[in-house]
mmCIF file of C-alpha atoms in Angstrom:
data_model
loop_
_atom_site.group_PDB
_atom_site.id
_atom_site.type_symbol
_atom_site.label_atom_id
_atom_site.label_comp_id
_atom_site.label_asym_id
_atom_site.label_seq_id
_atom_site.Cartn_x
_atom_site.Cartn_y
_atom_site.Cartn_z
ATOM 1 C CA MET A 1 22.188 -1.614 4.104
ATOM 2 C CA GLY A 2 25.374 -2.755 2.380
ATOM 3 C CA SER A 3 28.249 -0.361 1.704
ATOM 4 C CA LYS A 4 28.750 0.997 -1.755
ATOM 5 C CA ALA A 5 32.095 -0.732 -2.024
ATOM 6 C CA ALA A 6 30.703 -4.120 -1.025
ATOM 7 C CA ASN A 7 27.990 -3.793 -3.643
ATOM 8 C CA SER A 8 29.917 -2.274 -6.480
ATOM 9 C CA ASP A 9 29.082 -5.337 -8.687
ATOM 10 C CA SER A 10 25.501 -5.630 -7.421
ATOM 11 C CA GLY A 11 24.059 -4.218 -10.660
ATOM 12 C CA ARG A 12 25.514 -7.150 -12.687
ATOM 13 C CA SER A 13 24.038 -9.734 -10.380
ATOM 14 C CA LEU A 14 20.842 -7.918 -9.307
ATOM 15 C CA SER A 15 17.796 -9.712 -10.671
ATOM 16 C CA LEU A 16 14.167 -9.799 -9.665
ATOM 17 C CA LYS A 17 13.604 -13.464 -9.000
ATOM 18 C CA PRO A 18 15.582 -13.848 -5.735
ATOM 19 C CA TYR A 19 13.480 -11.049 -4.272
ATOM 20 C CA HIS A 20 10.188 -12.679 -5.221
ATOM 21 C CA ILE A 21 9.444 -10.015 -7.829
ATOM 22 C CA SER A 22 7.738 -11.386 -10.840
ATOM 23 C CA GLU A 23 8.688 -10.523 -14.437
ATOM 24 C CA GLU A 24 4.939 -10.631 -15.279
ATOM 25 C CA TYR A 25 3.361 -9.222 -12.106
ATOM 26 C CA GLY A 26 6.044 -7.117 -10.423
ATOM 27 C CA PHE A 27 5.488 -6.815 -6.668
ATOM 28 C CA ALA A 28 1.990 -8.242 -6.953
ATOM 29 C CA LEU A 29 1.538 -11.854 -5.860
ATOM 30 C CA PRO A 30 1.267 -13.961 -9.075
ATOM 31 C CA ASP A 31 -2.172 -15.622 -9.320
ATOM 32 C CA PRO A 32 -3.120 -15.492 -5.630
ATOM 33 C CA LEU A 33 -4.893 -18.551 -4.103
ATOM 34 C CA VAL A 34 -8.633 -18.021 -3.770
ATOM 35 C CA GLU A 35 -9.289 -20.890 -1.320
ATOM 36 C CA LEU A 36 -7.610 -22.339 1.762
ATOM 37 C CA PRO A 37 -7.979 -25.941 2.969
ATOM 38 C CA LEU A 38 -11.436 -26.740 4.287
ATOM 39 C CA TYR A 39 -10.172 -26.574 7.874
ATOM 40 C CA PHE A 40 -9.881 -22.757 7.553
ATOM 41 C CA GLN A 41 -13.342 -22.257 6.142
ATOM 42 C CA PRO A 42 -14.520 -20.333 9.314
ATOM 43 C CA TRP A 43 -11.982 -17.585 8.459
ATOM 44 C CA MET A 44 -12.868 -17.512 4.753
ATOM 45 C CA GLU A 45 -16.577 -17.466 5.437
ATOM 46 C CA ILE A 46 -16.383 -14.440 7.776
ATOM 47 C CA ALA A 47 -13.847 -12.611 5.648
ATOM 48 C CA GLY A 48 -16.082 -12.941 2.638
ATOM 49 C CA ARG A 49 -19.004 -11.375 4.547
ATOM 50 C CA VAL A 50 -17.237 -8.509 6.409
ATOM 51 C CA SER A 51 -19.188 -5.714 4.745
ATOM 52 C CA GLU A 52 -22.550 -7.377 5.398
ATOM 53 C CA LEU A 53 -21.649 -8.287 9.003
ATOM 54 C CA VAL A 54 -20.426 -4.765 9.719
ATOM 55 C CA SER A 55 -23.568 -3.309 8.324
ATOM 56 C CA SER A 56 -25.705 -5.545 10.559
ATOM 57 C CA HIS A 57 -23.467 -4.811 13.536
ATOM 58 C CA SER A 58 -22.836 -8.557 13.929
ATOM 59 C CA LEU A 59 -19.163 -9.042 12.854
ATOM 60 C CA ARG A 60 -17.849 -8.939 16.426
ATOM 61 C CA SER A 61 -20.306 -11.543 17.638
ATOM 62 C CA SER A 62 -19.444 -13.757 14.614
ATOM 63 C CA VAL A 63 -15.737 -13.500 15.501
ATOM 64 C CA HIS A 64 -16.417 -14.432 19.120
ATOM 65 C CA LYS A 65 -17.935 -17.699 17.904
ATOM 66 C CA MET A 66 -15.051 -18.501 15.601
ATOM 67 C CA PRO A 67 -13.039 -21.657 16.488
ATOM 68 C CA VAL A 68 -9.382 -21.460 17.404
ATOM 69 C CA LEU A 69 -7.493 -22.793 14.336
ATOM 70 C CA GLU A 70 -3.920 -24.108 14.188
ATOM 71 C CA THR A 71 -1.762 -22.224 11.687
ATOM 72 C CA ASP A 72 0.876 -24.861 11.220
ATOM 73 C CA LEU A 73 -1.443 -26.458 8.652
ATOM 74 C CA LEU A 74 -0.744 -23.512 6.355
ATOM 75 C CA GLN A 75 2.261 -24.561 4.305
ATOM 76 C CA SER A 76 2.939 -22.595 1.158
ATOM 77 C CA HIS A 77 3.702 -18.855 0.874
ATOM 78 C CA ARG A 78 0.512 -18.335 -1.083
ATOM 79 C CA GLU A 79 -1.560 -20.073 1.609
ATOM 80 C CA LEU A 80 -0.017 -17.820 4.204
ATOM 81 C CA ARG A 81 -0.721 -14.702 2.169
ATOM 82 C CA LEU A 82 -4.356 -15.580 1.699
ATOM 83 C CA ALA A 83 -4.703 -16.390 5.408
ATOM 84 C CA HIS A 84 -3.046 -13.030 6.273
ATOM 85 C CA LEU A 85 -5.421 -11.177 3.903
ATOM 86 C CA ALA A 86 -8.514 -12.903 5.321
ATOM 87 C CA LEU A 87 -7.488 -12.292 8.965
ATOM 88 C CA SER A 88 -6.544 -8.677 8.129
ATOM 89 C CA ILE A 89 -9.984 -7.943 6.578
ATOM 90 C CA ILE A 90 -11.691 -9.552 9.566
ATOM 91 C CA THR A 91 -9.545 -7.563 12.066
ATOM 92 C CA MET A 92 -10.207 -4.175 10.411
ATOM 93 C CA GLY A 93 -13.953 -4.893 10.406
ATOM 94 C CA TYR A 94 -13.829 -6.072 14.053
ATOM 95 C CA VAL A 95 -11.920 -3.030 15.280
ATOM 96 C CA TRP A 96 -13.906 -0.420 13.374
ATOM 97 C CA GLN A 97 -17.391 -2.045 13.270
ATOM 98 C CA GLU A 98 -18.905 0.907 15.094
ATOM 99 C CA GLY A 99 -16.646 3.596 13.749
ATOM 100 C CA GLU A 100 -15.115 5.780 16.433
ATOM 101 C CA GLU A 101 -18.193 5.474 18.624
ATOM 102 C CA ASP A 102 -17.455 2.049 20.253
ATOM 103 C CA LYS A 103 -13.817 1.152 19.806
ATOM 104 C CA VAL A 104 -12.437 -2.142 21.027
ATOM 105 C CA LYS A 105 -9.190 -2.273 23.068
ATOM 106 C CA VAL A 106 -8.674 -6.042 22.675
ATOM 107 C CA LEU A 107 -8.488 -8.344 19.649
ATOM 108 C CA PRO A 108 -9.841 -11.672 20.927
ATOM 109 C CA GLN A 109 -7.464 -14.582 21.238
ATOM 110 C CA ASN A 110 -9.149 -16.780 18.665
ATOM 111 C CA LEU A 111 -8.389 -14.071 16.077
ATOM 112 C CA ALA A 112 -5.236 -12.448 17.541
ATOM 113 C CA VAL A 113 -3.075 -15.599 18.072
ATOM 114 C CA PRO A 114 -3.411 -17.167 14.588
ATOM 115 C CA TYR A 115 -3.087 -13.689 13.041
ATOM 116 C CA TRP A 116 0.153 -13.124 14.938
ATOM 117 C CA GLN A 117 1.529 -16.530 14.013
ATOM 118 C CA VAL A 118 0.812 -16.053 10.283
ATOM 119 C CA SER A 119 2.262 -12.576 10.430
ATOM 120 C CA GLN A 120 5.486 -13.843 12.036
ATOM 121 C CA ARG A 121 5.920 -16.483 9.378
ATOM 122 C CA LEU A 122 5.490 -13.881 6.619
ATOM 123 C CA GLY A 123 7.524 -11.074 8.217
ATOM 124 C CA LEU A 124 4.467 -8.787 7.989
ATOM 125 C CA PRO A 125 2.677 -6.918 10.779
ATOM 126 C CA PRO A 126 -0.703 -8.078 12.072
ATOM 127 C CA ILE A 127 -2.717 -5.361 10.297
ATOM 128 C CA LEU A 128 -4.098 -4.877 6.789
ATOM 129 C CA THR A 129 -1.193 -3.721 4.611
ATOM 130 C CA HIS A 130 -0.741 -2.681 1.019
ATOM 131 C CA ALA A 131 0.778 -6.173 0.481
ATOM 132 C CA ASP A 132 -2.576 -7.694 1.579
ATOM 133 C CA GLY A 133 -5.300 -5.425 0.218
ATOM 134 C CA VAL A 134 -3.666 -4.698 -3.147
ATOM 135 C CA LEU A 135 -0.868 -7.134 -3.985
ATOM 136 C CA ALA A 136 -2.519 -10.392 -2.826
ATOM 137 C CA ASN A 137 -6.252 -9.491 -3.134
ATOM 138 C CA TRP A 138 -7.082 -10.103 -6.754
ATOM 139 C CA ARG A 139 -8.206 -12.710 -9.310
ATOM 140 C CA LYS A 140 -9.033 -12.735 -12.985
ATOM 141 C CA LYS A 141 -12.640 -13.523 -13.876
ATOM 142 C CA GLU A 142 -11.479 -15.053 -17.124
ATOM 143 C CA PRO A 143 -8.080 -16.700 -16.438
ATOM 144 C CA ASP A 144 -6.839 -16.024 -20.003
ATOM 145 C CA GLY A 145 -8.284 -12.517 -20.095
ATOM 146 C CA PRO A 146 -6.489 -9.167 -19.650
ATOM 147 C CA LEU A 147 -5.453 -7.491 -16.416
ATOM 148 C CA ASN A 148 -8.009 -4.687 -16.522
ATOM 149 C CA MET A 149 -10.949 -3.436 -14.488
ATOM 150 C CA GLU A 150 -13.482 -5.475 -16.466
ATOM 151 C CA ASN A 151 -11.619 -8.760 -15.874
ATOM 152 C CA LEU A 152 -10.426 -8.250 -12.291
ATOM 153 C CA GLU A 153 -12.225 -8.826 -8.979
ATOM 154 C CA LEU A 154 -11.258 -8.682 -5.308
ATOM 155 C CA LEU A 155 -11.022 -11.752 -3.098
ATOM 156 C CA PHE A 156 -12.181 -9.821 0.015
ATOM 157 C CA SER A 157 -13.317 -6.256 0.598
ATOM 158 C CA ILE A 158 -13.923 -3.667 3.269
ATOM 159 C CA PRO A 159 -17.252 -1.719 3.412
ATOM 160 C CA GLY A 160 -17.631 0.597 0.469
ATOM 161 C CA GLY A 161 -19.023 -1.539 -2.374
ATOM 162 C CA GLU A 162 -17.921 -0.656 -5.889
ATOM 163 C CA SER A 163 -15.744 2.204 -4.579
ATOM 164 C CA ALA A 164 -13.785 -0.252 -2.405
ATOM 165 C CA ARG A 165 -13.356 -2.557 -5.378
ATOM 166 C CA GLY A 166 -12.149 0.402 -7.491
ATOM 167 C CA PHE A 167 -9.735 1.649 -4.858
ATOM 168 C CA PHE A 168 -7.898 -1.681 -4.401
ATOM 169 C CA LEU A 169 -7.926 -2.704 -8.072
ATOM 170 C CA ILE A 170 -6.862 0.678 -9.487
ATOM 171 C CA THR A 171 -3.970 0.656 -7.023
ATOM 172 C CA LEU A 172 -3.099 -2.785 -8.300
ATOM 173 C CA LEU A 173 -3.124 -1.464 -11.892
ATOM 174 C CA VAL A 174 -0.755 1.304 -10.894
ATOM 175 C CA GLU A 175 1.585 -1.420 -9.524
ATOM 176 C CA LEU A 176 1.324 -3.388 -12.748
ATOM 177 C CA ALA A 177 2.058 -0.321 -14.873
ATOM 178 C CA ALA A 178 5.446 -0.159 -13.116
ATOM 179 C CA ILE A 179 6.608 -3.636 -14.246
ATOM 180 C CA PRO A 180 8.803 -2.330 -17.203
ATOM 181 C CA ALA A 181 10.512 0.046 -14.767
ATOM 182 C CA LEU A 182 11.182 -2.788 -12.281
ATOM 183 C CA ARG A 183 12.746 -4.897 -15.082
ATOM 184 C CA ALA A 184 14.871 -1.906 -16.188
ATOM 185 C CA ILE A 185 16.286 -1.058 -12.730
ATOM 186 C CA PRO A 186 18.882 -3.898 -12.662
ATOM 187 C CA GLU A 187 19.886 -2.892 -16.193
ATOM 188 C CA VAL A 188 20.452 0.711 -15.112
ATOM 189 C CA ILE A 189 22.463 -0.338 -12.075
ATOM 190 C CA GLY A 190 24.429 -2.796 -14.171
ATOM 191 C CA GLY A 191 25.118 -0.068 -16.721
ATOM 192 C CA VAL A 192 26.449 2.232 -14.068
ATOM 193 C CA SER A 193 28.677 -0.555 -12.734
ATOM 194 C CA ASP A 194 29.954 -1.212 -16.291
ATOM 195 C CA GLY A 195 30.320 2.508 -17.219
ATOM 196 C CA ASP A 196 27.892 1.932 -20.092
ATOM 197 C CA VAL A 197 26.151 5.244 -20.892
ATOM 198 C CA ALA A 198 23.911 3.767 -23.619
ATOM 199 C CA VAL A 199 22.571 1.019 -21.356
ATOM 200 C CA VAL A 200 21.867 3.490 -18.501
ATOM 201 C CA THR A 201 20.173 5.973 -20.868
ATOM 202 C CA ARG A 202 17.919 3.283 -22.446
ATOM 203 C CA GLY A 203 16.995 1.936 -18.949
ATOM 204 C CA LEU A 204 16.117 5.427 -17.683
ATOM 205 C CA ASP A 205 13.909 6.012 -20.712
ATOM 206 C CA VAL A 206 12.023 2.790 -19.828
ATOM 207 C CA VAL A 207 11.640 3.856 -16.201
ATOM 208 C CA SER A 208 10.296 7.279 -17.350
ATOM 209 C CA ARG A 209 7.635 5.802 -19.601
ATOM 210 C CA SER A 210 6.613 3.376 -16.858
ATOM 211 C CA ILE A 211 6.148 6.128 -14.269
ATOM 212 C CA GLU A 212 4.055 7.981 -16.879
ATOM 213 C CA ASP A 213 1.962 4.849 -17.316
ATOM 214 C CA MET A 214 1.514 4.577 -13.543
ATOM 215 C CA LYS A 215 -0.014 8.090 -13.499
ATOM 216 C CA GLU A 216 -2.332 7.208 -16.341
ATOM 217 C CA ALA A 217 -3.520 4.131 -14.451
ATOM 218 C CA PHE A 218 -3.964 6.212 -11.263
ATOM 219 C CA LYS A 219 -6.287 8.607 -13.202
ATOM 220 C CA GLN A 220 -8.894 5.742 -13.230
ATOM 221 C CA MET A 221 -9.402 6.322 -9.496
ATOM 222 C CA HIS A 222 -11.774 9.176 -10.414
ATOM 223 C CA MET A 223 -13.921 6.837 -12.567
ATOM 224 C CA TYR A 224 -14.284 4.041 -10.076
ATOM 225 C CA VAL A 225 -14.093 5.579 -6.586
ATOM 226 C CA ASP A 226 -16.643 8.005 -5.130
ATOM 227 C CA PRO A 227 -14.832 10.528 -2.843
ATOM 228 C CA SER A 228 -17.743 10.659 -0.378
ATOM 229 C CA VAL A 229 -17.724 6.864 -0.060
ATOM 230 C CA PHE A 230 -13.947 6.729 0.356
ATOM 231 C CA TYR A 231 -13.927 9.415 2.998
ATOM 232 C CA GLY A 232 -17.108 8.616 4.797
ATOM 233 C CA ILE A 233 -17.124 4.816 4.668
ATOM 234 C CA MET A 234 -13.943 3.147 3.628
ATOM 235 C CA ARG A 235 -11.268 5.288 5.158
ATOM 236 C CA ILE A 236 -11.751 4.229 8.793
ATOM 237 C CA PHE A 237 -11.399 0.512 7.782
ATOM 238 C CA LEU A 238 -7.971 1.298 6.335
ATOM 239 C CA SER A 239 -6.882 3.076 9.557
ATOM 240 C CA GLY A 240 -4.527 1.657 12.135
ATOM 241 C CA TRP A 241 -3.662 1.998 15.801
ATOM 242 C CA LYS A 242 -0.446 3.975 15.647
ATOM 243 C CA ASP A 243 -0.386 7.825 15.378
ATOM 244 C CA ASN A 244 -4.218 7.638 15.484
ATOM 245 C CA PRO A 245 -5.583 9.840 18.242
ATOM 246 C CA SER A 246 -8.804 7.764 18.372
ATOM 247 C CA MET A 247 -6.792 4.674 19.420
ATOM 248 C CA ALA A 248 -3.912 6.364 21.167
ATOM 249 C CA GLU A 249 -3.256 3.345 23.407
ATOM 250 C CA GLY A 250 -2.943 0.892 20.562
ATOM 251 C CA LEU A 251 -4.568 -2.567 20.506
ATOM 252 C CA VAL A 252 -4.089 -5.599 22.747
ATOM 253 C CA TYR A 253 -3.594 -8.831 20.857
ATOM 254 C CA GLU A 254 -4.968 -11.213 23.412
ATOM 255 C CA GLY A 255 -2.870 -14.272 23.974
ATOM 256 C CA VAL A 256 0.110 -12.675 22.277
ATOM 257 C CA GLN A 257 1.152 -10.105 24.866
ATOM 258 C CA ALA A 258 -0.584 -8.174 27.634
ATOM 259 C CA GLU A 259 0.618 -4.760 26.550
ATOM 260 C CA PRO A 260 -1.073 -2.981 23.590
ATOM 261 C CA MET A 261 0.723 -2.875 20.298
ATOM 262 C CA GLU A 262 0.666 -0.092 17.708
ATOM 263 C CA PHE A 263 0.620 -0.599 13.965
ATOM 264 C CA SER A 264 0.021 1.876 11.157
ATOM 265 C CA GLY A 265 -2.919 1.606 8.755
ATOM 266 C CA GLY A 266 -2.556 1.026 5.047
ATOM 267 C CA SER A 267 -0.641 3.659 3.104
ATOM 268 C CA ALA A 268 0.700 4.249 -0.405
ATOM 269 C CA ALA A 269 4.054 4.579 1.380
ATOM 270 C CA GLN A 270 3.913 0.837 1.891
ATOM 271 C CA SER A 271 4.234 0.285 -1.849
ATOM 272 C CA SER A 272 7.814 -0.716 -2.712
ATOM 273 C CA LEU A 273 7.708 1.080 -6.098
ATOM 274 C CA LEU A 274 8.339 4.670 -5.022
ATOM 275 C CA HIS A 275 11.027 3.492 -2.602
ATOM 276 C CA CYS A 276 12.803 1.799 -5.493
ATOM 277 C CA PHE A 277 12.620 4.954 -7.591
ATOM 278 C CA ASP A 278 13.850 7.171 -4.740
ATOM 279 C CA GLU A 279 16.852 4.922 -4.134
ATOM 280 C CA LEU A 280 17.667 4.613 -7.787
ATOM 281 C CA LEU A 281 17.524 8.410 -8.387
ATOM 282 C CA GLY A 282 19.161 9.340 -5.067
ATOM 283 C CA VAL A 283 16.229 11.241 -3.571
ATOM 284 C CA LYS A 284 17.026 12.305 0.026
ATOM 285 C CA HIS A 285 13.953 13.016 2.094
ATOM 286 C CA GLU A 286 13.611 15.430 5.000
ATOM 287 C CA GLU A 287 14.207 13.674 8.356
ATOM 288 C CA LYS A 288 10.574 13.338 9.485
ATOM 289 C CA SER A 289 9.449 12.070 6.107
ATOM 290 C CA ALA A 290 12.391 9.799 5.773
ATOM 291 C CA ASN A 291 11.655 8.235 9.225
ATOM 292 C CA PHE A 292 8.043 7.590 8.256
ATOM 293 C CA LEU A 293 9.070 6.074 4.874
ATOM 294 C CA THR A 294 11.665 3.859 6.548
ATOM 295 C CA ARG A 295 9.125 2.641 9.039
ATOM 296 C CA MET A 296 6.710 1.820 6.206
ATOM 297 C CA ARG A 297 9.304 -0.637 4.828
ATOM 298 C CA GLY A 298 8.502 -2.834 7.805
ATOM 299 C CA TYR A 299 4.999 -3.293 6.258
ATOM 300 C CA MET A 300 6.470 -4.741 3.056
ATOM 301 C CA PRO A 301 7.250 -8.401 2.352
ATOM 302 C CA PRO A 302 10.830 -8.823 3.590
ATOM 303 C CA SER A 303 12.163 -9.901 0.123
ATOM 304 C CA HIS A 304 10.812 -6.688 -1.458
ATOM 305 C CA ARG A 305 12.450 -4.660 1.343
ATOM 306 C CA ARG A 306 15.787 -6.355 0.612
ATOM 307 C CA PHE A 307 15.457 -5.410 -3.107
ATOM 308 C CA ILE A 308 15.110 -1.763 -2.155
ATOM 309 C CA GLU A 309 18.186 -2.067 0.140
ATOM 310 C CA GLU A 310 20.160 -3.552 -2.816
ATOM 311 C CA ILE A 311 19.304 -0.536 -4.951
ATOM 312 C CA SER A 312 20.284 1.731 -2.117
ATOM 313 C CA GLY A 313 23.642 -0.060 -1.767
ATOM 314 C CA ALA A 314 24.570 0.162 -5.498
ATOM 315 C CA SER A 315 26.879 2.788 -6.934
ATOM 316 C CA SER A 316 25.231 6.232 -7.232
ATOM 317 C CA LEU A 317 23.360 6.653 -10.480
ATOM 318 C CA ARG A 318 23.227 10.432 -10.030
ATOM 319 C CA ALA A 319 26.956 10.651 -9.423
ATOM 320 C CA PHE A 320 27.519 8.614 -12.536
ATOM 321 C CA VAL A 321 25.322 10.968 -14.620
ATOM 322 C CA LEU A 322 27.108 14.025 -13.260
ATOM 323 C CA LYS A 323 30.555 12.484 -13.965
ATOM 324 C CA GLN A 324 29.707 11.498 -17.537
ATOM 325 C CA ALA A 325 28.384 14.969 -18.363
ATOM 326 C CA ASN A 326 26.634 13.368 -21.371
ATOM 327 C CA GLU A 327 23.761 15.559 -22.619
ATOM 328 C CA ARG A 328 21.456 12.670 -23.659
ATOM 329 C CA LEU A 329 22.128 10.768 -20.411
ATOM 330 C CA THR A 330 21.489 13.897 -18.273
ATOM 331 C CA GLU A 331 18.259 14.500 -20.202
ATOM 332 C CA ALA A 332 17.099 10.905 -19.573
ATOM 333 C CA PHE A 333 17.867 11.190 -15.851
ATOM 334 C CA ASP A 334 16.122 14.531 -15.483
ATOM 335 C CA HIS A 335 13.094 13.341 -17.445
ATOM 336 C CA CYS A 336 12.843 10.392 -15.039
ATOM 337 C CA VAL A 337 12.910 12.803 -12.079
ATOM 338 C CA ALA A 338 10.295 14.988 -13.805
ATOM 339 C CA GLN A 339 7.954 12.019 -14.240
ATOM 340 C CA LEU A 340 8.333 11.070 -10.561
ATOM 341 C CA VAL A 341 7.553 14.663 -9.539
ATOM 342 C CA SER A 342 4.530 14.678 -11.833
ATOM 343 C CA LEU A 343 3.214 11.438 -10.320
ATOM 344 C CA ARG A 344 3.683 12.788 -6.806
ATOM 345 C CA SER A 345 1.963 16.025 -7.765
ATOM 346 C CA TYR A 346 -0.928 14.080 -9.165
ATOM 347 C CA HIS A 347 -1.124 12.052 -5.906
ATOM 348 C CA ILE A 348 -1.446 15.375 -4.034
ATOM 349 C CA SER A 349 -4.406 16.395 -6.239
ATOM 350 C CA VAL A 350 -6.086 12.979 -5.707
ATOM 351 C CA VAL A 351 -5.638 13.287 -1.909
ATOM 352 C CA SER A 352 -7.128 16.765 -2.032
ATOM 353 C CA ARG A 353 -10.259 15.406 -3.808
ATOM 354 C CA PHE A 354 -10.670 12.283 -1.690
ATOM 355 C CA ILE A 355 -9.625 13.579 1.722
ATOM 356 C CA THR A 356 -9.063 17.353 2.101
ATOM 357 C CA ILE A 357 -12.246 18.522 0.396
ATOM 358 C CA PRO A 358 -14.527 15.876 2.033
ATOM 359 C CA ALA A 359 -12.901 16.639 5.443
ATOM 360 C CA SER A 360 -13.769 20.295 4.992
ATOM 361 C CA ARG A 361 -17.348 19.442 4.055
ATOM 362 C CA ALA A 362 -17.619 17.085 7.072
ATOM 363 C CA LYS A 363 -16.578 19.879 9.416
ATOM 364 C CA GLN A 364 -19.182 22.185 7.826
ATOM 365 C CA ARG A 365 -21.853 19.506 8.187
ATOM 366 C CA ARG A 366 -21.039 19.059 11.888
ATOM 367 C CA CYS A 367 -21.629 22.785 12.278
ATOM 368 C CA GLU A 368 -24.920 22.666 10.412
ATOM 369 C CA GLY A 369 -26.333 19.448 11.982
ATOM 370 C CA PRO A 370 -26.557 15.688 11.279
ATOM 371 C CA GLU A 371 -27.923 15.521 7.738
ATOM 372 C CA SER A 372 -25.681 12.987 6.021
ATOM 373 C CA ILE A 373 -25.776 9.185 5.972
ATOM 374 C CA GLU A 374 -22.509 9.090 7.859
ATOM 375 C CA GLU A 375 -24.013 11.019 10.810
ATOM 376 C CA ARG A 376 -27.253 9.107 10.907
ATOM 377 C CA ASN A 377 -25.532 5.760 11.110
ATOM 378 C CA PRO A 378 -22.373 5.645 13.327
ATOM 379 C CA VAL A 379 -20.941 2.664 11.305
ATOM 380 C CA TRP A 380 -20.579 5.033 8.328
ATOM 381 C CA LYS A 381 -19.400 7.992 10.359
ATOM 382 C CA ALA A 382 -16.173 9.437 8.927
ATOM 383 C CA PRO A 383 -13.348 9.442 11.474
ATOM 384 C CA THR A 384 -12.973 12.995 12.727
ATOM 385 C CA THR A 385 -9.523 12.264 14.288
ATOM 386 C CA LEU A 386 -8.138 11.414 10.845
ATOM 387 C CA GLU A 387 -9.173 14.631 9.079
ATOM 388 C CA GLU A 388 -5.632 15.922 8.676
ATOM 389 C CA ARG A 389 -3.929 12.521 8.458
ATOM 390 C CA GLY A 390 -3.446 9.675 6.043
ATOM 391 C CA THR A 391 -4.513 6.182 7.033
ATOM 392 C CA GLY A 392 -0.878 5.427 7.712
ATOM 393 C CA GLY A 393 -0.859 8.159 10.365
ATOM 394 C CA SER A 394 1.015 10.795 8.462
ATOM 395 C CA GLU A 395 0.004 14.467 8.317
ATOM 396 C CA ILE A 396 -0.824 13.759 4.729
ATOM 397 C CA MET A 397 -0.656 17.052 2.688
ATOM 398 C CA SER A 398 2.475 18.370 4.245
ATOM 399 C CA PHE A 399 4.110 14.968 3.958
ATOM 400 C CA LEU A 400 3.228 14.559 0.305
ATOM 401 C CA LYS A 401 4.355 18.060 -0.626
ATOM 402 C CA THR A 402 7.622 17.688 1.207
ATOM 403 C CA VAL A 403 8.291 14.342 -0.444
ATOM 404 C CA ARG A 404 7.459 15.821 -3.877
ATOM 405 C CA ASP A 405 9.671 18.849 -3.357
ATOM 406 C CA ARG A 406 12.631 16.765 -2.251
ATOM 407 C CA THR A 407 12.217 14.697 -5.409
ATOM 408 C CA LYS A 408 12.612 17.885 -7.461
ATOM 409 C CA ASP A 409 15.942 18.542 -5.753
ATOM 410 C CA VAL A 410 17.763 15.656 -7.429
ATOM 411 C CA SER A 411 17.233 17.067 -10.889
ATOM 412 C CA ILE A 412 20.550 17.934 -12.468
ATOM 413 C CA SER A 413 19.038 20.736 -14.503
ATOM 414 C CA GLN A 414 16.476 22.196 -12.112
ATOM 415 C CA ALA A 415 14.582 23.820 -14.996
ATOM 416 C CA ALA A 416 13.717 20.351 -16.284
ATOM 417 C CA VAL A 417 11.352 19.713 -13.340
ATOM 418 C CA GLY A 418 8.161 21.688 -13.088
ATOM 419 C CA SER A 419 5.265 21.357 -10.658
ATOM 420 C CA ASP A 420 1.739 20.293 -11.496
ATOM 421 C CA VAL A 421 0.264 21.611 -8.267
#
């Protein structure tokens, strides 16, 4: 990360385009491709049927018959992103086809080698990331229609039916709600650089409203995602092979290297949004949380990661607000912090409903005997080793609460920030 001195003028020059951030779609990939050249049809065909093939216990055998394809025929960034998404969905299905009952230790060469090559070209890890499942996994049913649940559909999905669709698309809508904030961040940084209180205040007001809109979009998760389906079916297919006791040795990518590799599963911490807000507001996380969040940046597209680093290297917004001692500016800053705390508190309540409560029920069921669909069919068996963890491998509730509480700490008037949980 650059020094503050070296980047003192970064606010004036900071814009979204060089970091592949869209004015219309934010961090989401604008209008993702839905087809690859015909040569890659074997990948597309299997990726499109992952749920069905997992359900029939035949995904692994389908992958074993897959031809070895050359990735140098993939040319554009959008082709690479679609290929990475397809190979990611296939990989998650392949690894977790039988739940925790019959784990694989090796990803076969015909999948592992092209997946590694595509990942290297994109600067992404060879596992399903937020950048795949959310940012590059959507299309409009009606091209001129709105960006809402009625007009959006996934390109590929993990098992979980309508709940899986809801999970990925609501998360996309949360990303889209943040677009005004993303556009305002360079204005805020530029205002700090120019000493312009009015510009900074206006920009912070935009950021606040945008974070509030993110929370409103997030609330739709309860309408479209069934907690028992998320916990009992979907969650294992979002899980990785790092900090996961059920795959403690990692996964061998055959033909890439002989030693197993470890990668974290999908996590909200892989979204660039909250990293941007933290850097803008000067949130300093506790060491363990900070290390996890820093590691999650390696799961973002490199250009998005650089944007976060540019914000981090800019002159301190909080120091500027303190120095100005302007009541309206301080109020705008604190309101921004309060909205971020509120969003994080809401996230905690969602995790409680979708993970903590179902985990408690699953433990109770195991004591009472196998009555549920998960326990009758091992494919749908909820991962017992993940009960206290997020899919990214974090101890989820303690992590989220610590992150939320550290966010409160940057408030200039502590009374301005309450807690929703």
